[in-house]
Short mmCIF file of C-alpha atoms and ligand atoms in Angstrom, two decimals:
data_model
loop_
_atom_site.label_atom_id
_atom_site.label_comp_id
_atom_site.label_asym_id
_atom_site.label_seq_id
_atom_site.Cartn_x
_atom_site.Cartn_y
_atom_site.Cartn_z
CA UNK A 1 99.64 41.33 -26.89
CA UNK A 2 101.34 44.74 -28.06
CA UNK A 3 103.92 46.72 -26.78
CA UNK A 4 102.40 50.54 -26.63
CA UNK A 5 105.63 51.53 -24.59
CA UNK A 6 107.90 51.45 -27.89
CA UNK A 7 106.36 53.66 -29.95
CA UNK A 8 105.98 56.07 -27.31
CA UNK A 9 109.73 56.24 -26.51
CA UNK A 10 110.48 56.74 -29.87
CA UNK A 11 108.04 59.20 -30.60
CA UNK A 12 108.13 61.20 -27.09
CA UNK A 13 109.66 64.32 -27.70
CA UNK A 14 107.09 64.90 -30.81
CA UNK A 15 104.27 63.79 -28.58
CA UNK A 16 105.07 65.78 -25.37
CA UNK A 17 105.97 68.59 -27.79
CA UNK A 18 102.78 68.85 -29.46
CA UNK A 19 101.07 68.04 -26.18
CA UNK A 20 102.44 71.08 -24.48
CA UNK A 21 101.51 73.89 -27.12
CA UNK A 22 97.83 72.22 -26.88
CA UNK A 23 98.26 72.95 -23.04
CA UNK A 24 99.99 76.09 -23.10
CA UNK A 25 96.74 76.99 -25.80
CA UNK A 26 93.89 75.67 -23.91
CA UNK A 27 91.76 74.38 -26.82
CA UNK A 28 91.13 70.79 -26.19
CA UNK A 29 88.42 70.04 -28.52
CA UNK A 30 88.12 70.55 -32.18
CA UNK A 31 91.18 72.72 -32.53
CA UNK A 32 93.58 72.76 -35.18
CA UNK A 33 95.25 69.41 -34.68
CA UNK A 34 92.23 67.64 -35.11
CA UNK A 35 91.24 69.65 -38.18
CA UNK A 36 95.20 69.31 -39.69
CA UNK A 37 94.54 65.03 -38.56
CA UNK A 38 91.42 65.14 -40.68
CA UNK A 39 92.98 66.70 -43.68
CA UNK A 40 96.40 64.33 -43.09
CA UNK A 41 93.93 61.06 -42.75
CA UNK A 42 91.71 61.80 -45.85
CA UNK A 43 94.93 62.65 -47.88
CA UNK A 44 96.96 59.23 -47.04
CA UNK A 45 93.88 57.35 -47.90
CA UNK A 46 92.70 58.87 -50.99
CA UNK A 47 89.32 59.80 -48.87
CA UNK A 48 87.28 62.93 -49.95
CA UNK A 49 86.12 64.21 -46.43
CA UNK A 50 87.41 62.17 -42.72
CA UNK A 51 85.57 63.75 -39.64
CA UNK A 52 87.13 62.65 -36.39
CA UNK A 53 84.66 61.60 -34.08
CA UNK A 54 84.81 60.09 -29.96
CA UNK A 55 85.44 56.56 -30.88
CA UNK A 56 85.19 53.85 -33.07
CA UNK A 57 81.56 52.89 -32.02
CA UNK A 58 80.22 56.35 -32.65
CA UNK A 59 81.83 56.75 -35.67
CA UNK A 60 79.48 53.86 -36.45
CA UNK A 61 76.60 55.21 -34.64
CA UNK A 62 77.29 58.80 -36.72
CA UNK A 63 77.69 57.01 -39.65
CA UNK A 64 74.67 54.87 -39.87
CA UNK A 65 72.71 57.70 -38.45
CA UNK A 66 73.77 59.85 -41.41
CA UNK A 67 72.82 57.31 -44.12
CA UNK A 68 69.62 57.11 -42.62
CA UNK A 69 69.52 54.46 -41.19
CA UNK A 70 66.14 53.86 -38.86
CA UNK A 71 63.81 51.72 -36.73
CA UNK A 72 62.92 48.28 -38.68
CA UNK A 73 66.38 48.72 -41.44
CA UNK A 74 68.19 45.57 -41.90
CA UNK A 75 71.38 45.85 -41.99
CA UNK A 76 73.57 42.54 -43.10
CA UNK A 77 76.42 42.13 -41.23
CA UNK A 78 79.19 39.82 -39.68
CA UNK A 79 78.80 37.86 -36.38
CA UNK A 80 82.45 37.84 -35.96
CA UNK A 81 83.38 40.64 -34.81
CA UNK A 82 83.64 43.29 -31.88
CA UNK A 83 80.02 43.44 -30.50
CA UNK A 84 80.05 47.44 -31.41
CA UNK A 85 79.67 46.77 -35.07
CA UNK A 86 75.98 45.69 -33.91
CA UNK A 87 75.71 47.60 -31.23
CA UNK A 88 75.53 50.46 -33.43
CA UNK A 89 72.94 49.38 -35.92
CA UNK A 90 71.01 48.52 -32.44
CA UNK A 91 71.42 51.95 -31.41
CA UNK A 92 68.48 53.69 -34.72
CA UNK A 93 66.09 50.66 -33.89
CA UNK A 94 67.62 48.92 -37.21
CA UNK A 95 68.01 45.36 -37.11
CA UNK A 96 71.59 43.61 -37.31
CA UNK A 97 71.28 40.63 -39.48
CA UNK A 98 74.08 38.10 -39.26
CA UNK A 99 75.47 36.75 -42.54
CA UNK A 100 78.64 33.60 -42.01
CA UNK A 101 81.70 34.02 -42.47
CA UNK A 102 84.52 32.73 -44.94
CA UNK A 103 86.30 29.75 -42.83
CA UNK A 104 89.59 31.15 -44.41
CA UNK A 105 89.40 34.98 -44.09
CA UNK A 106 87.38 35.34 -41.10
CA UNK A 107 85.46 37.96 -43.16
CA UNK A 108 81.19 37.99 -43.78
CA UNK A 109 80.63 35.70 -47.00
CA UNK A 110 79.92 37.73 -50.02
CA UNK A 111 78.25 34.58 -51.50
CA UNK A 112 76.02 34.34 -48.38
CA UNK A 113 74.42 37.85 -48.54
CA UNK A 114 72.30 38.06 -51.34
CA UNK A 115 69.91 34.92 -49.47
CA UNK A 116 69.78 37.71 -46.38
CA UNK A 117 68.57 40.29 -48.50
CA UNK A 118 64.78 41.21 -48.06
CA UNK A 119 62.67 44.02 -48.72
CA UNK A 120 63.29 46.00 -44.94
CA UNK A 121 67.34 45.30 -45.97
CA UNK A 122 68.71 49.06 -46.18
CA UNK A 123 72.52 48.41 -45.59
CA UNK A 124 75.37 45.99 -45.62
CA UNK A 125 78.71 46.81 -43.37
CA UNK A 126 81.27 44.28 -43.81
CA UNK A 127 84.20 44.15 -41.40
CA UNK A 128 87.91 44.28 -42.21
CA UNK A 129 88.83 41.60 -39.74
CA UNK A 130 92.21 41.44 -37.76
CA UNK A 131 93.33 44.07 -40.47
CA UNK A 132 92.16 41.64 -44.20
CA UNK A 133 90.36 43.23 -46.34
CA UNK A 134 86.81 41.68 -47.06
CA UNK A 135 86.22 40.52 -50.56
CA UNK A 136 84.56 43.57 -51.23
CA UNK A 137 83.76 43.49 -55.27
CA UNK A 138 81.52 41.23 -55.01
CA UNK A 139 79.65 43.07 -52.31
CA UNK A 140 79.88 46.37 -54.47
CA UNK A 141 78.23 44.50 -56.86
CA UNK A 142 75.68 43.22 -54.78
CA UNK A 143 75.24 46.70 -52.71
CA UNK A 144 74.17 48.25 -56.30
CA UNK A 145 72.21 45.47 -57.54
CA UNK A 146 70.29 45.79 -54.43
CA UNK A 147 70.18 49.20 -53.89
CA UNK A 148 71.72 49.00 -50.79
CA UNK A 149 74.47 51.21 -49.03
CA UNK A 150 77.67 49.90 -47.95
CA UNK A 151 79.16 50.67 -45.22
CA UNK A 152 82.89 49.80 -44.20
CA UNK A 153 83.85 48.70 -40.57
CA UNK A 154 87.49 49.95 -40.52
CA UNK A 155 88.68 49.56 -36.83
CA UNK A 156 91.09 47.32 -37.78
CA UNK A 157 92.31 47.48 -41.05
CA UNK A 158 93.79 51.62 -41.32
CA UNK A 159 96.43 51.41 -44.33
CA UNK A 160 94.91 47.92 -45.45
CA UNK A 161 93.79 48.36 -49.27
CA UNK A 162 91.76 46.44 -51.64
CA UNK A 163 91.84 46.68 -55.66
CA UNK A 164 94.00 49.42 -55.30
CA UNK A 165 91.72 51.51 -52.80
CA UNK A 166 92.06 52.01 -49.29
CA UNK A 167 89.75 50.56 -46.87
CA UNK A 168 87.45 52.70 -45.82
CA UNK A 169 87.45 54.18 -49.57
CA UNK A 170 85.52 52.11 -51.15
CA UNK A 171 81.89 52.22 -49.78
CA UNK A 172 79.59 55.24 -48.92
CA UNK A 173 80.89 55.43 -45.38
CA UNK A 174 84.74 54.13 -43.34
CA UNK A 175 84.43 53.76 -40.07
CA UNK A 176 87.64 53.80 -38.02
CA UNK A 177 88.94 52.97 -34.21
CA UNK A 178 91.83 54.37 -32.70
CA UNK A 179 91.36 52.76 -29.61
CA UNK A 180 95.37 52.85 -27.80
CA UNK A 181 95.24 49.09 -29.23
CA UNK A 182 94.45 49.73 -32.41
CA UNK A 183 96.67 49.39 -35.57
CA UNK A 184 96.41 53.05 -35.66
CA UNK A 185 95.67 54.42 -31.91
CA UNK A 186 95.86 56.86 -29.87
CA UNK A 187 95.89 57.51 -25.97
CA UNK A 188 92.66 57.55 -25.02
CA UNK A 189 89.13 56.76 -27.40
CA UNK A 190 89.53 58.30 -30.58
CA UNK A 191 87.73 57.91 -34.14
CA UNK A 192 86.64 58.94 -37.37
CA UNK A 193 84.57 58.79 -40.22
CA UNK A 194 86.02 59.21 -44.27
CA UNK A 195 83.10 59.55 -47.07
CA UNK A 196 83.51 60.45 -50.64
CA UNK A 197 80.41 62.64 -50.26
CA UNK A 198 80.61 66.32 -48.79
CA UNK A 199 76.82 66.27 -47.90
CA UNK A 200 76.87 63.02 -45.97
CA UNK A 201 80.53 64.45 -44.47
CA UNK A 202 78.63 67.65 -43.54
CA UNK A 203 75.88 65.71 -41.89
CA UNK A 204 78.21 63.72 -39.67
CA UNK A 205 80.05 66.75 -38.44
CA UNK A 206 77.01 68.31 -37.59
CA UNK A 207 75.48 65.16 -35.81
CA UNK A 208 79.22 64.89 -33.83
CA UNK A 209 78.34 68.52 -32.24
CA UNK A 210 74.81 68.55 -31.13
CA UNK A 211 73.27 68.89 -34.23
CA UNK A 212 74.94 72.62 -35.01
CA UNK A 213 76.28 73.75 -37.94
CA UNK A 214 77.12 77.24 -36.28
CA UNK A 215 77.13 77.47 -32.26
CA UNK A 216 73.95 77.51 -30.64
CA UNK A 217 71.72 76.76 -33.99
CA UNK A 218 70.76 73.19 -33.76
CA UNK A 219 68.84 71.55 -36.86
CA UNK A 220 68.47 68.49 -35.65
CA UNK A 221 68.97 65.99 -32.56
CA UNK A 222 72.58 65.02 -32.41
CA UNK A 223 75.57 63.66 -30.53
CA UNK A 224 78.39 64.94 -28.30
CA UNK A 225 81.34 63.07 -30.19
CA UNK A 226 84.63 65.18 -30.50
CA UNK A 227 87.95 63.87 -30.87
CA UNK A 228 89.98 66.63 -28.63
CA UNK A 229 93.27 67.79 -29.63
CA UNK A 230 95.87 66.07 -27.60
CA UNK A 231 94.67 62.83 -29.15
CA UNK A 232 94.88 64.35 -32.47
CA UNK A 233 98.61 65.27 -31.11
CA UNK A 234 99.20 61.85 -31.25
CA UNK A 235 97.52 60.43 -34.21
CA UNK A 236 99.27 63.02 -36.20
CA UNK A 237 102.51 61.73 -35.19
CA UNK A 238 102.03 58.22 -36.01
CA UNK A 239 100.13 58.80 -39.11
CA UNK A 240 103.49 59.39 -40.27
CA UNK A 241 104.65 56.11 -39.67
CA UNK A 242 101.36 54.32 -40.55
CA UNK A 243 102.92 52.76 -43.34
CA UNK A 244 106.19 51.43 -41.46
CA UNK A 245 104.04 50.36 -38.45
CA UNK A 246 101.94 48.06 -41.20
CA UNK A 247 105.22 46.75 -42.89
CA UNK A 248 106.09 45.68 -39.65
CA UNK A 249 103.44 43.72 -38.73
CA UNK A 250 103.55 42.06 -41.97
CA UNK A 251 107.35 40.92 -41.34
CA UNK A 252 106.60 39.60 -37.57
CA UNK A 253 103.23 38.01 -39.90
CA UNK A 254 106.44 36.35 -42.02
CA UNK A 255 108.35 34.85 -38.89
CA UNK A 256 105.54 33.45 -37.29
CA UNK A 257 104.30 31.89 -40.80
CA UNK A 258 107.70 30.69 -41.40
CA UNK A 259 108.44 29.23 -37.52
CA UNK A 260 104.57 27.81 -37.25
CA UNK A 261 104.82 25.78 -40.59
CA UNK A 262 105.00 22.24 -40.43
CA UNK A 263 102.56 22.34 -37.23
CA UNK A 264 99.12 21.43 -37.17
CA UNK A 265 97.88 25.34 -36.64
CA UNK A 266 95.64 26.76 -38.96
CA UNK A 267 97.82 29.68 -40.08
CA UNK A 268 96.29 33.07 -41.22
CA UNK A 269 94.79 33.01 -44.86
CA UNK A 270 95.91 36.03 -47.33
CA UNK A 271 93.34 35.75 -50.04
CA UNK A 272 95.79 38.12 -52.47
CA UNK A 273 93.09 40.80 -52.73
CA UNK A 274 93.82 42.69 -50.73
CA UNK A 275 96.79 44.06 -48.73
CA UNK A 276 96.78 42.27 -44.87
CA UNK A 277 97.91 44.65 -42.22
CA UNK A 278 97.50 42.23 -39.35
CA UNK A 279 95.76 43.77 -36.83
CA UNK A 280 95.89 40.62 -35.35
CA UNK A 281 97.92 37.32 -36.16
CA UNK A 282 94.92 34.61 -35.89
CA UNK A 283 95.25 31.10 -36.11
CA UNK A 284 92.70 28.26 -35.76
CA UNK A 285 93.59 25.29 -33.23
CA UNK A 286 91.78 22.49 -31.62
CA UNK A 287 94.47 22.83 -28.67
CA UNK A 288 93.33 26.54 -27.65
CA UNK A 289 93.73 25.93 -24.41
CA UNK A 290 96.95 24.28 -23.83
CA UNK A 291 98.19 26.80 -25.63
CA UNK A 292 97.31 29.76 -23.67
CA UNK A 293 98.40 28.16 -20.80
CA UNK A 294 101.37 27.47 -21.71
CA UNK A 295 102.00 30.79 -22.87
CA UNK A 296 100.65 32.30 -19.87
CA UNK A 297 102.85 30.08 -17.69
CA UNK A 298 105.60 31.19 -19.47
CA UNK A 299 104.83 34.71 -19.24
CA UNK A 300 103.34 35.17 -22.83
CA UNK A 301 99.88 36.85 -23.79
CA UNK A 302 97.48 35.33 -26.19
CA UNK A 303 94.06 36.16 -26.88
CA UNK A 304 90.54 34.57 -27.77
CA UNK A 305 89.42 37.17 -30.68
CA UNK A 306 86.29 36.28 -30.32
CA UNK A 307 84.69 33.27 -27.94
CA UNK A 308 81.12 34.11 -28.46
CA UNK A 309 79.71 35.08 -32.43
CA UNK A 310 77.55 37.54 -31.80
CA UNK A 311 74.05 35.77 -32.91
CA UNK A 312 74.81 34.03 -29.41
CA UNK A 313 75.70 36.62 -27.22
CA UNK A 314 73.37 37.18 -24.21
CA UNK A 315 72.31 40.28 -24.92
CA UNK A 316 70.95 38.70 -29.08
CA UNK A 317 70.10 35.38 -28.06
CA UNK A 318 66.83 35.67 -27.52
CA UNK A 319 66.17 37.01 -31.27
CA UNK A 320 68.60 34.82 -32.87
CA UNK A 321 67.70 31.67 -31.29
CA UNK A 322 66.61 30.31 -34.72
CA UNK A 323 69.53 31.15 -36.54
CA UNK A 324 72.27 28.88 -37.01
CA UNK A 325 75.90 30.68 -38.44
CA UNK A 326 78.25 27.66 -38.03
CA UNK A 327 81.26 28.75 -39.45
CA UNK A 328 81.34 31.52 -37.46
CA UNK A 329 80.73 29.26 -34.24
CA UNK A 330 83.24 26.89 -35.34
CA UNK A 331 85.66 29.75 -35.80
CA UNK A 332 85.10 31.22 -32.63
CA UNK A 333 85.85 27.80 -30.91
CA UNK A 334 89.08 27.73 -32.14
CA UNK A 335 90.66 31.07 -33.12
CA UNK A 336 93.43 31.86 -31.19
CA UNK A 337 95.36 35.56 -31.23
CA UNK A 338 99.10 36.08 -31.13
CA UNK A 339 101.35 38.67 -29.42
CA UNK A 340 101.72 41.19 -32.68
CA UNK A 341 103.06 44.82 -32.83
CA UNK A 342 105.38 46.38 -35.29
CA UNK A 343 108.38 45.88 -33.46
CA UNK A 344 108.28 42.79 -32.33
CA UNK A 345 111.66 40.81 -32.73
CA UNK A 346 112.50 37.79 -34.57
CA UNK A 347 113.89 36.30 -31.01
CA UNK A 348 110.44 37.25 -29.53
CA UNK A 349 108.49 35.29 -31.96
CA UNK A 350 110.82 32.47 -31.57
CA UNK A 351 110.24 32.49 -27.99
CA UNK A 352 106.19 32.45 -28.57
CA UNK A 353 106.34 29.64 -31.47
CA UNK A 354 108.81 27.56 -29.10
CA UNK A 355 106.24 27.66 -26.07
CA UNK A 356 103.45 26.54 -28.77
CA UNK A 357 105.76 24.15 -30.60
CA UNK A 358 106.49 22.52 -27.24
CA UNK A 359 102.63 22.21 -26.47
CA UNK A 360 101.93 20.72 -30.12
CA UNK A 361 104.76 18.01 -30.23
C1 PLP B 401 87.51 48.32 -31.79
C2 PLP B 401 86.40 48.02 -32.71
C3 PLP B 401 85.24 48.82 -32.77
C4 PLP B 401 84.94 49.89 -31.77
O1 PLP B 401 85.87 50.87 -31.64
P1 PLP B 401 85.97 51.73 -30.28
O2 PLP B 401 86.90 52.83 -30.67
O3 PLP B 401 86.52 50.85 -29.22
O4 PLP B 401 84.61 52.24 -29.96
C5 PLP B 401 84.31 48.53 -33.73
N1 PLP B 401 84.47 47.51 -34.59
C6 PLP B 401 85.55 46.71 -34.55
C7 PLP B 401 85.68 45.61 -35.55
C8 PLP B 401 86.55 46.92 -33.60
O5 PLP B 401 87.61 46.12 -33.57
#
C-alpha cells in the first residue's frame, strides 16, 4: 500500500544525523526535538499550542479527557472509521453515538447530527476520512447552537484544510496519528494534540506526564504518553516536506482518476471544500473481491478501509443492535483502498488500473 523505504533513502543522512546527537545525548523523552516538533507543527498549521503525545489514540484519550469529557457524555461520532476514534470516548465511560455517513465523502453527515443530539450529548468529533476534510461549517454551527464541543479526528488528514483553516484548527481540540503509515508518520507510535486554548494545552501536557506540572507534584490522575525524541527526529524532517508529500498524493489521486474513468468504479468524491490530501485513494465497487485478487495475484496490495462500521463490531454490537446506519454498511461493503504514497509513478498506477481494468472488462 505505501512505500516507507523511499522517503527514508532520501531523507537518511538527516534522519541518522539527528538520530545520533539524540544518542550521543541520552535524552529520549521530551527533549528538545520534541519541544522544536511542537513549535514547527503548531506554526505550519496556524495552531496556537500542539503537545506531542504516544499515539494517535491517546491523543484522543488526552484530548477528550481534557474537555471533560465523563461517564454517561454522548459524544456523536462516525461509524466509519478506525475503531480508536470510539475506543477513546469508551475509555471516560462516555458513550460513542454513531451518526451516517455522506455516501460521497465517506465523512459523518452534518445533516444527520442534530436528530442525535439529546440532553447527555457533550461532544461531536468528526473524522477527516482517508485525508477529506468533513463538511465542517455546518457542524460549527451546530456545535454552538448546541453548546457542544467539537472535537477534530486528524489521523489522516495533516496538511488537509478547510475554509482556509487547517484541519485540526478549526474545533476546540486536533487530534493527530503519526503512525509509520500515516500521511505524516514516523518510525514507531507517535502523536499529538493542537488547541487554540493555552489552558486546555496546559491540561493535556500535564495529563501526558502523570498528572505533573513540575516533577514529582501530581494534581491529578494522569497518563504516561510521551512522544520521545528520535521520533521527533523524524517528524521534524518530514514536516519539511509535508506539503510536497500531499501534492504528491494528489497527482498519483490525478492518474488514477484519469486511468479509472470510463469504468464502472465509484471514484473518490472531492466535495471542493476542502483541500483532499488522500490519505487513502478509496473507491466503491460491487467487484471487491475480484479485484483484490487479482491484484494480489499479480503482486499488488489493496486494502478493505473498513469491512465492519463500527455500530457492528463485536465488541458494540450488543448496544447497537437497534441501530441501523446503512450508508455506512453499504459503504463498508464496497470500499476498496488503492496502493497510494507520494512517489508513486505514473507506470505504477498504470500497472494497478491495468490489473483492475482487466478484472472489470
Ligand atoms: C490511525 C488512526 C487513529 C489512531 O492512531 P494511532 O496512532 O494508531 O493510535 C485514530 N483515528 C483514525 C481515523 C486513524 O486512522
Amino acid at each position: 500500500m505505501v512505500d516507507l523505504n523511499i522517503q527514508y533513502r532520501q531523507l537518511q543522512d538527516e534522519i541518522e544525523g539527528g538520530m545520533r546527537s539524540v544518542l550521543e545525548k541520552c535524552q529520549f523523552i521530551l527533549g528538545p526535538n520534541v519541544a522544536a516538533f511542537e513549535e514547527e507543527a503548531a506554526a505550519f498549521l496556524g495552531a496556537g499550542h500542539s503537545v506531542a503525545v504516544a499515539s494517535g489514540t491517546d491523543a484522543l484519550h488526552l484530548a477528550l479527557a481534557a474537555a471533560g469529557i465523563g461517564p454517561g457524555d454522548e459524544v456523536i461520532t462516525t461509524p466509519f472509521t478506525f475503531i480508536a476514534t470510539a475506543e477513546a470516548i469508551r475509555y471516560l465511560g462516555a458513550v460513542p453515538v454513531f451518526v451516517d455517513i455522506d455516501p460521497r465523502t465517506f465523512n459523518i453527515d452534518p445533516e444527520k447530527i442534530s436528530a442525535a443530539v439529546t440532553p447527555a450529548t457533550r461532544a461531536v468529533l468528526p473524522v477527516h476520512l482517508f485525508g477529506q476534510p468533513a463538511d465542517m461549517d455546518p457542524i460549527v454551527s451546530l456545535c454552538e447552537r448546541h453548546g457542544l464541543l467539537l472535537l477534530e479526528d486528524c489521523a489522516q488528514s495533516f496538511g488537509a484544510a478547510y475554509g482556509g483553516k487547517m484541519t485540526g484548527t478549526i474545533g476546540s481540540f486536533g487530534c493527530f496519528s503519526f503512525f509509520p503509515s500515516k500521511n505524516l508518520g514516523c518510525y514507531g507510535d507517535g502523536g499529538m494534540i493542537t488547541t487554540v486554548s493555552s489552558e486546555h494545552a496546559d491540561s493535556v501536557r500535564m495529563l501526558r506526564n502523570h498528572g505533573s506540572r513540575q516533577r514529582y507534584h501530581h494534581d491529578v490522575i494522569g497518563y504516561n504518553s510521551r512522544l520521545d525524541e528520535l521520533q521527533a527526529v523524524v517528524l521534524r524532517a518530514k514536516l519539511k516536506r509535508i506539503e510536497q508529500y500531499n501534492q504528491g498524493r494528489r497527482r498519483v489521486a490525478d492518474l488514477y482518476n484519469e486511468m479509472l474513468a470510463g469504468t464502472d468504479l465509484v471514484l473518490p468524491f472531492q466535495d471542493g471544500k476542502g483541500t483532499h490530501v488522500f490519505h487513502q485513494y478509496t473507491v466503491l465497487t460491487t467487484r471487491r473481491d475480484g479485484i483484490m485478487d487479482a491484484l494480489k495475484a499479480a503482486d499488488i496490495a489493496s486494502a478493505v478501509y473498513y469491512p465492519i462500521p463500527l455500530h457492528r463490531q463485536k465488541v458494540f454490537a450488543a448496544q447497537y443492535r437497534s441501530v441501523s446506519l446503512p450508508v455506512a454498511e453499504a459503504t463498508a461493503s464496497q470500499c476498496l483502498s488503492l496502493p497510494m504514497f507520494p512517489e508513486m509513478t505514473e507506470e505504477q498506477v498504470r500497472t494497478v488500473t491495468d490489473v483492475i481494468k482487466g478484472v472489470l472488462s
